[in-house]
mmCIF file of C-alpha atoms and ligand atoms in Angstrom:
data_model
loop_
_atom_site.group_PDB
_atom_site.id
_atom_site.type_symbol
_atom_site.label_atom_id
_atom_site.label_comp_id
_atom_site.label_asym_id
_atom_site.label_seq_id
_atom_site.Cartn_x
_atom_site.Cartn_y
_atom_site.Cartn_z
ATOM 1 C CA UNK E 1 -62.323 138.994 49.424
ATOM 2 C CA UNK E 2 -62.537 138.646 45.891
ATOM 3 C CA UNK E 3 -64.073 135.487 44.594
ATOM 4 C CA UNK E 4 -61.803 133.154 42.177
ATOM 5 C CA UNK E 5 -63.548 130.671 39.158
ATOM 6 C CA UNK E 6 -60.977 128.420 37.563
ATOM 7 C CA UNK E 7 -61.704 126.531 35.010
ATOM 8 C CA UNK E 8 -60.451 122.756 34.987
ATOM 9 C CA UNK E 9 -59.956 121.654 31.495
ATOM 10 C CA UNK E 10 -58.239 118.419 32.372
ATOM 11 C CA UNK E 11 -57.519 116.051 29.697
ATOM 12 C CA UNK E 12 -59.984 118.028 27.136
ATOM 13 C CA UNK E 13 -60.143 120.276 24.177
ATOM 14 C CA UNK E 14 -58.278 120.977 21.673
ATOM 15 C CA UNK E 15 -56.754 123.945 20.293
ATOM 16 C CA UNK E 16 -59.903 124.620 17.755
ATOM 17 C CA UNK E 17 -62.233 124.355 20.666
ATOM 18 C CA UNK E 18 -59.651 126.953 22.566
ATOM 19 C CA UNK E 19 -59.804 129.207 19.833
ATOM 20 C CA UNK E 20 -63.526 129.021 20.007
ATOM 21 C CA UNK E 21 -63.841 129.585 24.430
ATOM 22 C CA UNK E 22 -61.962 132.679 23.709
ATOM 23 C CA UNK E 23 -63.600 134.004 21.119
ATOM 24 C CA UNK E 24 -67.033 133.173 22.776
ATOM 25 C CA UNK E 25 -65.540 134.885 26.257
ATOM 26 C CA UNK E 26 -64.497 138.160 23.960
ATOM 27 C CA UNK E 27 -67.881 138.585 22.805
ATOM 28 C CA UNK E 28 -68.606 138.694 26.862
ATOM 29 C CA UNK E 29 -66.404 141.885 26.920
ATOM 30 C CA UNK E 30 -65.220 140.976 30.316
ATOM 31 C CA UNK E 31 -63.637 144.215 31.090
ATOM 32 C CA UNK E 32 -65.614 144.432 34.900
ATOM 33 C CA UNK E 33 -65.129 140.856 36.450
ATOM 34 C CA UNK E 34 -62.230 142.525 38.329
ATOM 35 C CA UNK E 35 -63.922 145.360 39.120
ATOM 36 C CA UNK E 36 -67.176 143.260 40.575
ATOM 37 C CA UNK E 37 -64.360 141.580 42.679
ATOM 38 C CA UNK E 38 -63.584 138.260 40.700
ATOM 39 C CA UNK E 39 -61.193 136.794 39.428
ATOM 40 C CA UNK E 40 -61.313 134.389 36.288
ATOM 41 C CA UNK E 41 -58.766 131.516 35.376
ATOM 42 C CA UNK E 42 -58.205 128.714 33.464
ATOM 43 C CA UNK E 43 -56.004 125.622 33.521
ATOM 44 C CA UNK E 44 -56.041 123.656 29.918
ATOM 45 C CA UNK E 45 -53.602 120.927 29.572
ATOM 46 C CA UNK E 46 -49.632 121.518 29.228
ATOM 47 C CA UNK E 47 -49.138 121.523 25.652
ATOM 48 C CA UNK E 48 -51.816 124.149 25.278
ATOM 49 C CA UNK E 49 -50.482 126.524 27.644
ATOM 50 C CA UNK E 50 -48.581 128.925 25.606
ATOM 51 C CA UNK E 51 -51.301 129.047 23.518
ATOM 52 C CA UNK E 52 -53.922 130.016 25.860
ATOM 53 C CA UNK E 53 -51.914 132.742 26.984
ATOM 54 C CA UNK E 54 -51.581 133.847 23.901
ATOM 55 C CA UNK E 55 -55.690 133.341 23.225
ATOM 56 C CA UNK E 56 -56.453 135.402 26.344
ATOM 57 C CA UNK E 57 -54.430 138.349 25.522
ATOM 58 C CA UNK E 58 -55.621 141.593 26.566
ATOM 59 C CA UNK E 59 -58.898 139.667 28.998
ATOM 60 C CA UNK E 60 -59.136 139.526 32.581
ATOM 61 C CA UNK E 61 -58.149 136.174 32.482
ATOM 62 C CA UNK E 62 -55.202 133.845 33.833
ATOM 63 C CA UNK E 63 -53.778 130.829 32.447
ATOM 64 C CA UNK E 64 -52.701 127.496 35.223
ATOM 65 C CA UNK E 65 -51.458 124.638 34.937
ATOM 66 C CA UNK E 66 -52.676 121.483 36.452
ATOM 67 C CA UNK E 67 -49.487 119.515 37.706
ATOM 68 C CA UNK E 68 -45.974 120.114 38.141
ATOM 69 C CA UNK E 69 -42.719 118.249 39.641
ATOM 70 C CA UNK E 70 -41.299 119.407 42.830
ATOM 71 C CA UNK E 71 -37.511 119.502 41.603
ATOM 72 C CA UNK E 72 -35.827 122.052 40.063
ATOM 73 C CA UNK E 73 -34.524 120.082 37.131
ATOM 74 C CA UNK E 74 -33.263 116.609 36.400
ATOM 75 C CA UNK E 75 -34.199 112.797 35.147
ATOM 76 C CA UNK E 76 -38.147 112.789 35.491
ATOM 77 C CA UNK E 77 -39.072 112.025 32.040
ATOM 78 C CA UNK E 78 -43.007 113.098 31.508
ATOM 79 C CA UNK E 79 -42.453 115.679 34.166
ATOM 80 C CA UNK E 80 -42.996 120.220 34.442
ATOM 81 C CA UNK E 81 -41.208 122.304 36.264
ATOM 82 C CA UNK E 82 -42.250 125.424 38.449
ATOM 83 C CA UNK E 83 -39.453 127.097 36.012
ATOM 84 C CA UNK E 84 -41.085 126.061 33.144
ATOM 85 C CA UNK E 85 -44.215 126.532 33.962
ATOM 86 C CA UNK E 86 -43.489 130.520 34.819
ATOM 87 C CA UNK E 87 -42.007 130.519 31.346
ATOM 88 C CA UNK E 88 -45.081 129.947 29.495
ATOM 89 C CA UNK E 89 -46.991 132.257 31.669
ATOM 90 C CA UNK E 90 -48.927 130.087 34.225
ATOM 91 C CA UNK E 91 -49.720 132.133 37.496
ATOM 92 C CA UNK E 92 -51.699 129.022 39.289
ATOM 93 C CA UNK E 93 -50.974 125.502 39.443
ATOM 94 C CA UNK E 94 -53.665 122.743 40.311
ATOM 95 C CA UNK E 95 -52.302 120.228 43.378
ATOM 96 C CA UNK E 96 -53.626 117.435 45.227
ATOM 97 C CA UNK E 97 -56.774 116.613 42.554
ATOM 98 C CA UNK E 98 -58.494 113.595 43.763
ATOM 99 C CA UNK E 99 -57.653 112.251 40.157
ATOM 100 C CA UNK E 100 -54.297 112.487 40.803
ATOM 101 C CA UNK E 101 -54.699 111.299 44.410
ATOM 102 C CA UNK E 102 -56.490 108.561 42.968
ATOM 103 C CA UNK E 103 -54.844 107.264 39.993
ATOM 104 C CA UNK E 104 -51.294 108.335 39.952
ATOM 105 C CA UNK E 105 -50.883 107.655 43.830
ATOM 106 C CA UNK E 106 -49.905 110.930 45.154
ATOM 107 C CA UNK E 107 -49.371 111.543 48.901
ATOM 108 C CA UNK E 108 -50.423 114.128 51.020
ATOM 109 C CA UNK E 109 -46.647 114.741 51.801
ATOM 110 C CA UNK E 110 -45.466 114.716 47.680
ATOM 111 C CA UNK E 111 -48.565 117.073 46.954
ATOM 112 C CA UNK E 112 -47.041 119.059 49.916
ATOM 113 C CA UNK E 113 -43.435 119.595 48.301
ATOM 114 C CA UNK E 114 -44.996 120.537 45.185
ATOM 115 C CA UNK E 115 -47.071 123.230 46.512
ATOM 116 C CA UNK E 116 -43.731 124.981 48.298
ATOM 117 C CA UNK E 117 -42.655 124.617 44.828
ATOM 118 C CA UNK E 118 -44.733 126.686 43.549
ATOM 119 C CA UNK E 119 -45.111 129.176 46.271
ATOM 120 C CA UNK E 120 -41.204 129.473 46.391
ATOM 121 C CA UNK E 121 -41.645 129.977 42.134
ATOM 122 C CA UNK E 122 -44.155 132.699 42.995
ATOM 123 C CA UNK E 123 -47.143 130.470 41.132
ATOM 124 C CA UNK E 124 -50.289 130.007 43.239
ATOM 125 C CA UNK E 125 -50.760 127.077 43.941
ATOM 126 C CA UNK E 126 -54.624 125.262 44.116
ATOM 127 C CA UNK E 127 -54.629 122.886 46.228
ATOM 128 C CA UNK E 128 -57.333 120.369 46.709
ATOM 129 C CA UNK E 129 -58.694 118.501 49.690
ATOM 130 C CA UNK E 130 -62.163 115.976 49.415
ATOM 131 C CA UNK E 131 -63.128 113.035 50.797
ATOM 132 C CA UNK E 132 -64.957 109.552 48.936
ATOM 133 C CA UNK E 133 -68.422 108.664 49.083
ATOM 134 C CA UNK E 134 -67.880 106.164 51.957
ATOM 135 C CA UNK E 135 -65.920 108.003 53.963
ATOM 136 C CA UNK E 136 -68.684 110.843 53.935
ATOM 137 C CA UNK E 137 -71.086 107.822 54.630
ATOM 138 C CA UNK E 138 -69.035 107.137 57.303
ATOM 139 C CA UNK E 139 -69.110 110.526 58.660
ATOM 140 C CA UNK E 140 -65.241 110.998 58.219
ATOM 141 C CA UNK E 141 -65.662 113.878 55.784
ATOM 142 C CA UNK E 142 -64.009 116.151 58.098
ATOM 143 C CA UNK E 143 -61.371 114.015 59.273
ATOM 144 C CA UNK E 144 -60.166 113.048 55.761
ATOM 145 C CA UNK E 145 -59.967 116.688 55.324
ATOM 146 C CA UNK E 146 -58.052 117.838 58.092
ATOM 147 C CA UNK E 147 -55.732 114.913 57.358
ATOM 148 C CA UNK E 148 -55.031 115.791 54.101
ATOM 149 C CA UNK E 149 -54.666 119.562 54.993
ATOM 150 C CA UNK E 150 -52.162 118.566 57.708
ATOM 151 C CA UNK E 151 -50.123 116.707 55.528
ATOM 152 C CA UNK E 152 -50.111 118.721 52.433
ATOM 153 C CA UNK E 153 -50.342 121.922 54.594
ATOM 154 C CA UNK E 154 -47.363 120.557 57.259
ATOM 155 C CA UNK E 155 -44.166 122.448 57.477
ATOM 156 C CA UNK E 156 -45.814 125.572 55.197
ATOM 157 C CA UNK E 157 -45.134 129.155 56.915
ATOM 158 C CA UNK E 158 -48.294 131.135 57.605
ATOM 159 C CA UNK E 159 -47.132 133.970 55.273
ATOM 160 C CA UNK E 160 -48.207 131.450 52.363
ATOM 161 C CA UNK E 161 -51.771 132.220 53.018
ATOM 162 C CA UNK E 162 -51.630 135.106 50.770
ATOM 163 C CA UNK E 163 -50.502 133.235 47.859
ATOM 164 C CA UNK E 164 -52.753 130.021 48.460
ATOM 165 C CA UNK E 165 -56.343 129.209 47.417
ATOM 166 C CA UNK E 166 -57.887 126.077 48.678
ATOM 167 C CA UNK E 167 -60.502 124.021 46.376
ATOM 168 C CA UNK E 168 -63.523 121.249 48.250
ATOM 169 C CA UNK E 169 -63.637 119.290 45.986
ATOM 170 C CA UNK E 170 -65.751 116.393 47.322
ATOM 171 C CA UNK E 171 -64.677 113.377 45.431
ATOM 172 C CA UNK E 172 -68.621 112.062 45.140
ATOM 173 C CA UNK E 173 -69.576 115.186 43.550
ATOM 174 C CA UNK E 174 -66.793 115.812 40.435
ATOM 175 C CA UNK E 175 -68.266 115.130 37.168
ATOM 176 C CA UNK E 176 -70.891 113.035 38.814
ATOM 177 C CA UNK E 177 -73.635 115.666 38.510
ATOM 178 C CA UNK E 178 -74.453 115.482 42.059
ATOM 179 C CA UNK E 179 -73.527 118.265 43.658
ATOM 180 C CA UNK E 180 -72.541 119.102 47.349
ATOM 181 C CA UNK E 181 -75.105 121.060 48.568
ATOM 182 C CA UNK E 182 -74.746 125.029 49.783
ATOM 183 C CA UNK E 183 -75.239 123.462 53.640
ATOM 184 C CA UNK E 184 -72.676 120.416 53.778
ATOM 185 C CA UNK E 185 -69.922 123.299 51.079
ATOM 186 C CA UNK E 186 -70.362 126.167 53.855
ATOM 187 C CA UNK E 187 -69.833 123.465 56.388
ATOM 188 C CA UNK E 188 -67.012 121.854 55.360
ATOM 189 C CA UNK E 189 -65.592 125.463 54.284
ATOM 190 C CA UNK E 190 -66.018 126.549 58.143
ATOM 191 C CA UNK E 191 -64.024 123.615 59.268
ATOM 192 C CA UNK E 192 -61.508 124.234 56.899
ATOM 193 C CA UNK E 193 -60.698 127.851 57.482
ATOM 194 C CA UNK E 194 -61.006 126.626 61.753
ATOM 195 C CA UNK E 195 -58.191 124.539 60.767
ATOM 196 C CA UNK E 196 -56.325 127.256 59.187
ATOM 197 C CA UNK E 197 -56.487 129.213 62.045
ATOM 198 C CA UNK E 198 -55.477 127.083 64.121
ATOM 199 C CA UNK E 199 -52.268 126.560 62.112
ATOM 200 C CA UNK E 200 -51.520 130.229 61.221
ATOM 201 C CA UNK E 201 -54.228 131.987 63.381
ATOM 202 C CA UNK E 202 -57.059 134.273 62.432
ATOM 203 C CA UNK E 203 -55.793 137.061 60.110
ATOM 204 C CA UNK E 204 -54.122 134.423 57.576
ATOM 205 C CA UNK E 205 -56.729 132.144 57.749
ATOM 206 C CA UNK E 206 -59.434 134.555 56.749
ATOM 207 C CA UNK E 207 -57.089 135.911 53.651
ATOM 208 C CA UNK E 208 -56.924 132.133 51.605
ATOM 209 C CA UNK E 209 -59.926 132.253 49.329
ATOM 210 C CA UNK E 210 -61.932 128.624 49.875
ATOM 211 C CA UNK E 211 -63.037 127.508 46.171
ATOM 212 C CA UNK E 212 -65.631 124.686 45.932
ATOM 213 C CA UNK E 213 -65.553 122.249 43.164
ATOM 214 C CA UNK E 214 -67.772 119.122 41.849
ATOM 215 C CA UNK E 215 -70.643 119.425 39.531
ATOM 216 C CA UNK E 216 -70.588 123.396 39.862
ATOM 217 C CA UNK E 217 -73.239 124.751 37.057
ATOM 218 C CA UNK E 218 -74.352 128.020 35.953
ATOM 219 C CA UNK E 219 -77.772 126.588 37.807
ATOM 220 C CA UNK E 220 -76.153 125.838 41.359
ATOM 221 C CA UNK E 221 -73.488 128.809 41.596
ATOM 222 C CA UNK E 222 -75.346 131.284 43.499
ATOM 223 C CA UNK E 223 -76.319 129.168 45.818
ATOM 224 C CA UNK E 224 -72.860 128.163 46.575
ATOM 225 C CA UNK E 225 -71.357 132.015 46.014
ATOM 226 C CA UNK E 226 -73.980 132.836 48.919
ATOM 227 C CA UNK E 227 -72.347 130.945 51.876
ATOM 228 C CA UNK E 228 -69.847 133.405 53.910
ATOM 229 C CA UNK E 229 -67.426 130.511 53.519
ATOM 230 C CA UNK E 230 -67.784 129.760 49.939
ATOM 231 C CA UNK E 231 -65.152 131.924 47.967
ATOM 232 C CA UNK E 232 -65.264 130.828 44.408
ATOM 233 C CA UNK E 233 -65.311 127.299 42.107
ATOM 234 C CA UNK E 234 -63.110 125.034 40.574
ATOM 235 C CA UNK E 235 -64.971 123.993 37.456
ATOM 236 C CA UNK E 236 -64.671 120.869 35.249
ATOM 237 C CA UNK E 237 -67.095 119.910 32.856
ATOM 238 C CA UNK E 238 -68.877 123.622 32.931
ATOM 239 C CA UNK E 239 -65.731 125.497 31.939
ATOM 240 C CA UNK E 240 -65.060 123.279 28.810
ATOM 241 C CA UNK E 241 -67.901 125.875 26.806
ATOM 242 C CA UNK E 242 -67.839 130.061 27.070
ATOM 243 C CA UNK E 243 -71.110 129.377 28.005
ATOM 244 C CA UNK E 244 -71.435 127.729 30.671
ATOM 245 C CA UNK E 245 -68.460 128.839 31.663
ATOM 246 C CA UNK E 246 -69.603 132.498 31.556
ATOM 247 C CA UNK E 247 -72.569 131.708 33.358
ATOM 248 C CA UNK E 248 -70.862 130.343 36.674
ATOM 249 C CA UNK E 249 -68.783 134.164 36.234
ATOM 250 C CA UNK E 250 -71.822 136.023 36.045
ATOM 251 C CA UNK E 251 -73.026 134.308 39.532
ATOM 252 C CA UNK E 252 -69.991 135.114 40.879
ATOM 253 C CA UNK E 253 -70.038 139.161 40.324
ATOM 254 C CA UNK E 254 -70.812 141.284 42.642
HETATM 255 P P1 PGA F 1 -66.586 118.833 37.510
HETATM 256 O O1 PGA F 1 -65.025 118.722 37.945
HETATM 257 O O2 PGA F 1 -66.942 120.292 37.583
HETATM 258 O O3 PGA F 1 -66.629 118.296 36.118
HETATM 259 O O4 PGA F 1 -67.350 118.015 38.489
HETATM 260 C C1 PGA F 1 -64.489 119.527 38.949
HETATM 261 C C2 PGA F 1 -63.038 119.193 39.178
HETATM 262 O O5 PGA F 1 -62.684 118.003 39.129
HETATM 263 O O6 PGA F 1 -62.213 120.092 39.412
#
């Protein structure tokens, strides 16, 4: 399966600093990523979209977005459609971010409609599952997740599973620079793709790439890349710079 890095701008950059991450990622001549099975994307914020596109022309690299309303059109003022989104050339669409979860109050069951959204738009969606410091203290770490899959996940036919890609994203571990470790990623990985089969049984459940995210470096990506489960990263502060950014790729190849 090939292995996915997305890069997470969230609220960052600027269109100078995009300018400069796609220079910096020409110079890489990226031409093989694809063929040493990976696949490279990025997700800056919505008013930069068009122009990433644009930046990445003629790379091995796709543009996503990070949010987007369920409904087709109508009175949501601040709000993206799948439609528009497709019309500035996003192929992936962040869902379920424990930022969002967090401070805009999204539910399992809202992050649910939007990612059948964007699987009936034809955009991938990412969605992401994690649980808090306590509850891993707690030992609910795999509870939380399984909830969250279930309700996001609910009501979604197992032909999906060849669109989707599923980011860990451990809440403790995002921007904290404390990263999960390759042991606890694999595991929760394992007991994410068990749940998948269980849902939509074996074949599907092995096809849905299983990203990790939180703290991912150019330092702790092989180590990650190495578990079976462990199909990629969803990258914050490490894909803000070609750099580093180009260092969790060249982990990644193959
Ligand atoms: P981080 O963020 O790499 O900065 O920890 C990851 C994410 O929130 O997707």
């Amino acid at each position: 399966m090939d292995r996915w890095i997305v890069g997470n701008w969230k609220m960052n950059g600027s269109l100078p600093e995009l300018t400069a991450f796609a220079d910096g990622l020409r110079r890489a001549a990226p031409g093989g990523w694809g063929a040493r099975g990976v696949k490279v994307a990025v997700c800056p914020p919505f008013p930069y979209l068009a122009a990433t596109q644009r930046a990445f022309e003629g790379m091995p690299l796709g543009v996503g977005a990070q949010n987007v309303h369920p409904a087709a059109s109508g009175a949501f003022t601040g709000e993206i459609s799948t439609k528009m989104l497709k019309e500035v050339g996003a192929q992936l669409c962040i869902v379920g971010h424990s930022e969002r979860r967090a401070q805009f109050h999204e539910s399992n069951a809202f992050i649910g409609e939007k990612l059948r959204a964007l699987l009936d738009a034809g955009i991938r969606p990412i969605l992401c599952v994690g649980e808090t410091l306590a509850e891993r203290e707690g030992g609910k770490q795999a509870a939380v997740v399984q909830e969250q899959l279930d309700g996001c996940l609910r009501g979604t036919a197992a032909a999906s599973s060849a669109a989707l890609l599923i980011a860990y994203e451990p809440v403790w571990a995002i921007g904290t620079g404390r990263t999960a470790s390759a042991a606890q990623a694999q595991e929760m990985h394992a007991s994410i793709r068990a749940w998948l089969e269980t849902q939509w049984g074996k074949t599907a459940a092995q096809s849905v790439p299983l990203m990790y995210g939180g703290s991912v470096t150019a330092q702790n990506a092989a180590g990650l890349f190495a578990e079976p489960d462990v199909q990629g990263a969803l990258v914050g502060g490490a894909s803000l710079k070609a750099d580093s950014f180009l260092g969790i790729i060249n982990s990644a190849l193959r």
